Amino acid sequence: MVTDTRILAGLERQAAERRALLDAGARRLGWKAGFGTAAAMAGLGIDAPLSGFMTDRTLLPDGGSMPVAGWGKAVLEPEIAVRLGTDLGPGASREQAAAAIDALAPAIELADLSGPLDDVEAILAGNIFHRAVVLGTFVPVGDGVGLDGLRVDVAGAGGPIAEDVDPTELLGDLADVVRLLADALPAADDRMRAGDVVITGSVIPGIAVSGGERVEVSAAGLGSVSVALG
């Protein structure tokens, strides 16, 4: 149960924005984790990743493009996305969260870190700087595909940016990330539902981008996803 008044106030403001988008015709997509590294949580005085939302209004096609030249501080984040096969409510165990995940995919999030980085309520009210997400093709969990042993490679036009990255080194157990987000969502006037997509946080420190780049993120057994930046 969330008791931090900064988080409660921020999620209330975030939920109002989300409801307005859905009422205007946006389609539910899912959720995002932010500030989930040990260092980031310690810096903000929080004990779980912050939660944001995603709709189809910010979904880009794989290989698509996004102009970022006018942004304040554009950042690209290579991530692992999970898809839920069943609902997941607050208070779930790590094992229940893992069992609720039915598919995985590589993902890219684009964020604009142009706001305050030390104000929890403002970060949440601004949906954790989210601007766009690119999702790869989801691969069902099973037959060697699962959260254990994931490795991620990131490459740009000039060659490798990061290789053989273990997502847990920065983010911890990804099922725990999903569980902790599920605990927070009642404060955002919702909960995780079957079919929701969750991007679990950047597996490496965010990459500053200014336009003209093309970045590909791949994960063993999950294929790849890419985006071009204008």
Tab-separated table of C-alpha atoms in Angstrom:
chain	number	residue	atom	x	y	z
A	1	MET	CA	0.000	0.000	0.000
A	2	VAL	CA	1.356	3.413	-0.989
A	3	THR	CA	1.585	5.887	1.890
A	4	ASP	CA	4.097	8.441	0.575
A	5	THR	CA	2.058	11.643	0.184
A	6	ARG	CA	4.218	12.787	-2.745
A	7	ILE	CA	3.421	9.600	-4.647
A	8	LEU	CA	-0.260	9.695	-3.783
A	9	ALA	CA	-0.599	13.300	-4.964
A	10	GLY	CA	1.390	12.649	-8.133
A	11	LEU	CA	-0.576	9.540	-9.061
A	12	GLU	CA	-3.864	11.365	-8.502
A	13	ARG	CA	-2.803	14.062	-10.953
A	14	GLN	CA	-1.480	11.450	-13.379
A	15	ALA	CA	-4.747	9.498	-13.220
A	16	ALA	CA	-6.717	12.612	-14.155
A	17	GLU	CA	-4.572	13.049	-17.276
A	18	ARG	CA	-4.983	9.391	-18.159
A	19	ARG	CA	-8.768	9.483	-17.760
A	20	ALA	CA	-8.951	12.546	-19.994
A	21	LEU	CA	-6.958	10.782	-22.724
A	22	LEU	CA	-9.074	7.627	-22.532
A	23	ASP	CA	-12.271	9.678	-22.556
A	24	ALA	CA	-10.987	11.388	-25.712
A	25	GLY	CA	-10.582	8.042	-27.469
A	26	ALA	CA	-7.076	6.878	-26.596
A	27	ARG	CA	-6.678	3.117	-26.210
A	28	ARG	CA	-5.292	1.547	-23.072
A	29	LEU	CA	-1.810	0.084	-23.605
A	30	GLY	CA	-0.311	-0.448	-20.183
A	31	TRP	CA	2.250	0.859	-17.713
A	32	LYS	CA	5.844	1.934	-17.332
A	33	ALA	CA	8.373	1.805	-14.513
A	34	GLY	CA	10.702	4.711	-13.919
A	35	PHE	CA	13.451	5.665	-11.476
A	36	GLY	CA	13.729	1.986	-10.555
A	37	THR	CA	17.483	1.676	-10.026
A	38	ALA	CA	18.837	1.524	-6.484
A	39	ALA	CA	20.604	4.853	-6.968
A	40	ALA	CA	17.542	6.596	-8.387
A	41	MET	CA	15.266	5.329	-5.621
A	42	ALA	CA	17.738	6.367	-2.950
A	43	GLY	CA	18.040	9.823	-4.509
A	44	LEU	CA	14.273	10.346	-4.417
A	45	GLY	CA	13.744	8.679	-1.045
A	46	ILE	CA	11.422	6.009	-2.453
A	47	ASP	CA	11.433	2.238	-2.014
A	48	ALA	CA	9.811	1.146	-5.293
A	49	PRO	CA	9.894	2.274	-8.929
A	50	LEU	CA	7.550	5.081	-9.915
A	51	SER	CA	4.645	4.074	-12.147
A	52	GLY	CA	3.423	5.752	-15.299
A	53	PHE	CA	0.892	4.858	-17.985
A	54	MET	CA	0.932	4.246	-21.728
A	55	THR	CA	-1.775	4.549	-24.369
A	56	ASP	CA	-1.747	4.017	-28.121
A	57	ARG	CA	-1.246	7.781	-28.552
A	58	THR	CA	2.476	7.348	-27.819
A	59	LEU	CA	2.983	3.955	-29.507
A	60	LEU	CA	5.386	4.006	-32.474
A	61	PRO	CA	5.738	1.153	-34.989
A	62	ASP	CA	8.892	-0.913	-34.940
A	63	GLY	CA	11.377	0.846	-37.210
A	64	GLY	CA	9.379	4.058	-37.074
A	65	SER	CA	10.712	7.553	-36.494
A	66	MET	CA	10.251	10.304	-33.921
A	67	PRO	CA	11.434	13.922	-34.181
A	68	VAL	CA	13.297	14.894	-31.009
A	69	ALA	CA	15.248	17.956	-32.122
A	70	GLY	CA	12.938	20.348	-30.283
A	71	TRP	CA	12.871	18.473	-26.995
A	72	GLY	CA	14.522	19.815	-23.868
A	73	LYS	CA	16.577	16.703	-23.055
A	74	ALA	CA	15.738	13.704	-25.230
A	75	VAL	CA	16.737	10.311	-23.858
A	76	LEU	CA	16.382	6.814	-25.337
A	77	GLU	CA	15.947	3.879	-22.962
A	78	PRO	CA	16.414	0.224	-24.029
A	79	GLU	CA	13.955	-1.919	-22.085
A	80	ILE	CA	12.288	-5.291	-21.708
A	81	ALA	CA	8.501	-5.244	-22.069
A	82	VAL	CA	6.262	-7.839	-20.478
A	83	ARG	CA	2.645	-8.630	-21.326
A	84	LEU	CA	0.177	-9.857	-18.736
A	85	GLY	CA	-1.925	-12.925	-19.400
A	86	THR	CA	-4.036	-12.450	-16.270
A	87	ASP	CA	-5.045	-9.600	-13.987
A	88	LEU	CA	-2.583	-8.727	-11.229
A	89	GLY	CA	-3.776	-6.877	-8.164
A	90	PRO	CA	-1.934	-5.230	-5.276
A	91	GLY	CA	-0.367	-7.448	-2.667
A	92	ALA	CA	0.729	-10.135	-5.137
A	93	SER	CA	3.845	-12.177	-4.454
A	94	ARG	CA	6.854	-12.252	-6.733
A	95	GLU	CA	5.783	-15.716	-7.878
A	96	GLN	CA	2.250	-14.527	-8.687
A	97	ALA	CA	3.646	-11.603	-10.680
A	98	ALA	CA	5.938	-13.905	-12.647
A	99	ALA	CA	3.066	-16.311	-13.343
A	100	ALA	CA	0.908	-13.452	-14.650
A	101	ILE	CA	3.450	-12.621	-17.374
A	102	ASP	CA	2.657	-14.491	-20.584
A	103	ALA	CA	5.025	-12.889	-23.120
A	104	LEU	CA	8.182	-10.779	-23.451
A	105	ALA	CA	9.538	-8.343	-26.054
A	106	PRO	CA	12.376	-5.877	-26.491
A	107	ALA	CA	11.258	-2.264	-26.233
A	108	ILE	CA	12.486	1.299	-26.582
A	109	GLU	CA	11.131	4.228	-24.612
A	110	LEU	CA	11.739	7.854	-25.536
A	111	ALA	CA	11.592	10.395	-22.732
A	112	ASP	CA	12.144	14.128	-22.434
A	113	LEU	CA	13.899	14.840	-19.138
A	114	SER	CA	13.187	18.554	-19.319
A	115	GLY	CA	11.392	18.832	-15.975
A	116	PRO	CA	12.530	18.617	-12.354
A	117	LEU	CA	14.323	15.381	-11.537
A	118	ASP	CA	13.972	15.661	-7.759
A	119	ASP	CA	10.253	16.398	-7.341
A	120	VAL	CA	8.380	13.080	-7.009
A	121	GLU	CA	4.912	14.583	-7.334
A	122	ALA	CA	5.844	16.579	-10.447
A	123	ILE	CA	7.601	13.589	-12.036
A	124	LEU	CA	4.489	11.452	-11.603
A	125	ALA	CA	2.104	14.214	-12.680
A	126	GLY	CA	4.154	14.506	-15.897
A	127	ASN	CA	3.920	10.729	-16.442
A	128	ILE	CA	7.633	10.229	-15.750
A	129	PHE	CA	8.723	12.178	-18.841
A	130	HIS	CA	7.191	9.581	-21.209
A	131	ARG	CA	6.952	10.629	-24.859
A	132	ALA	CA	6.928	7.447	-26.962
A	133	VAL	CA	7.366	3.681	-26.862
A	134	VAL	CA	8.362	1.154	-29.525
A	135	LEU	CA	7.504	-2.496	-28.898
A	136	GLY	CA	8.964	-5.562	-30.538
A	137	THR	CA	6.995	-8.698	-31.319
A	138	PHE	CA	5.925	-10.450	-28.123
A	139	VAL	CA	7.248	-13.973	-27.664
A	140	PRO	CA	5.222	-16.290	-25.391
A	141	VAL	CA	6.889	-17.361	-22.169
A	142	GLY	CA	7.987	-21.001	-22.259
A	143	ASP	CA	10.333	-23.244	-24.234
A	144	GLY	CA	13.398	-21.384	-23.035
A	145	VAL	CA	11.794	-17.925	-23.070
A	146	GLY	CA	11.405	-16.345	-19.645
A	147	LEU	CA	12.682	-13.731	-17.242
A	148	ASP	CA	15.723	-15.744	-16.201
A	149	GLY	CA	18.920	-15.241	-18.165
A	150	LEU	CA	17.770	-12.325	-20.318
A	151	ARG	CA	20.528	-10.514	-22.186
A	152	VAL	CA	20.153	-7.299	-24.178
A	153	ASP	CA	22.286	-5.732	-26.917
A	154	VAL	CA	22.024	-2.100	-28.018
A	155	ALA	CA	23.478	-0.852	-31.303
A	156	GLY	CA	23.576	2.391	-33.255
A	157	ALA	CA	24.611	3.216	-36.786
A	158	GLY	CA	28.221	3.323	-35.664
A	159	GLY	CA	28.179	-0.103	-34.038
A	160	PRO	CA	27.548	-1.543	-30.573
A	161	ILE	CA	26.490	0.751	-27.730
A	162	ALA	CA	26.098	-1.985	-25.109
A	163	GLU	CA	26.404	-5.752	-25.359
A	164	ASP	CA	25.232	-8.739	-23.323
A	165	VAL	CA	23.484	-6.574	-20.734
A	166	ASP	CA	21.799	-8.321	-17.815
A	167	PRO	CA	18.658	-6.233	-17.053
A	168	THR	CA	18.712	-7.279	-13.403
A	169	GLU	CA	22.026	-5.520	-12.799
A	170	LEU	CA	20.300	-2.119	-12.825
A	171	LEU	CA	16.663	-2.999	-12.246
A	172	GLY	CA	16.647	-6.078	-10.041
A	173	ASP	CA	14.192	-8.899	-10.625
A	174	LEU	CA	11.724	-7.863	-13.341
A	175	ALA	CA	8.856	-9.798	-11.768
A	176	ASP	CA	9.410	-7.718	-8.641
A	177	VAL	CA	9.258	-4.553	-10.750
A	178	VAL	CA	5.855	-5.637	-12.077
A	179	ARG	CA	4.675	-6.585	-8.583
A	180	LEU	CA	5.660	-3.217	-7.138
A	181	LEU	CA	3.902	-1.323	-9.925
A	182	ALA	CA	0.757	-3.389	-9.299
A	183	ASP	CA	0.892	-2.334	-5.644
A	184	ALA	CA	0.898	1.352	-6.648
A	185	LEU	CA	-1.835	1.373	-9.272
A	186	PRO	CA	-4.866	1.609	-6.949
A	187	ALA	CA	-3.534	5.075	-6.080
A	188	ALA	CA	-3.732	5.820	-9.818
A	189	ASP	CA	-7.375	4.663	-9.845
A	190	ASP	CA	-6.686	1.447	-11.758
A	191	ARG	CA	-4.990	-1.941	-11.628
A	192	MET	CA	-3.052	-4.236	-13.939
A	193	ARG	CA	-5.284	-6.171	-16.294
A	194	ALA	CA	-4.818	-9.076	-18.670
A	195	GLY	CA	-3.409	-7.761	-21.939
A	196	ASP	CA	-1.588	-4.824	-20.337
A	197	VAL	CA	1.973	-4.188	-21.458
A	198	VAL	CA	4.559	-3.131	-18.878
A	199	ILE	CA	7.927	-1.643	-19.803
A	200	THR	CA	10.184	-2.394	-16.870
A	201	GLY	CA	12.862	0.313	-17.002
A	202	SER	CA	16.025	1.096	-18.912
A	203	VAL	CA	18.548	-1.740	-18.793
A	204	ILE	CA	21.413	0.749	-19.179
A	205	PRO	CA	21.655	4.444	-18.283
A	206	GLY	CA	19.501	6.417	-20.703
A	207	ILE	CA	21.181	7.414	-23.976
A	208	ALA	CA	21.094	11.134	-24.788
A	209	VAL	CA	19.876	11.676	-28.357
A	210	SER	CA	19.499	14.817	-30.446
A	211	GLY	CA	18.189	13.600	-33.808
A	212	GLY	CA	19.687	11.733	-36.713
A	213	GLU	CA	20.356	8.544	-34.774
A	214	ARG	CA	18.993	5.079	-35.396
A	215	VAL	CA	19.091	2.642	-32.473
A	216	GLU	CA	18.299	-1.066	-32.363
A	217	VAL	CA	17.644	-3.060	-29.203
A	218	SER	CA	17.752	-6.846	-29.334
A	219	ALA	CA	17.373	-9.606	-26.763
A	220	ALA	CA	18.386	-13.232	-27.175
A	221	GLY	CA	15.304	-15.267	-28.056
A	222	LEU	CA	13.111	-12.174	-28.383
A	223	GLY	CA	14.242	-10.564	-31.622
A	224	SER	CA	14.874	-6.834	-32.006
A	225	VAL	CA	13.195	-3.448	-32.203
A	226	SER	CA	14.457	-0.178	-33.645
A	227	VAL	CA	13.664	3.498	-33.944
A	228	ALA	CA	14.987	6.391	-36.035
A	229	LEU	CA	15.257	9.828	-34.462
A	230	GLY	CA	14.606	12.954	-36.463
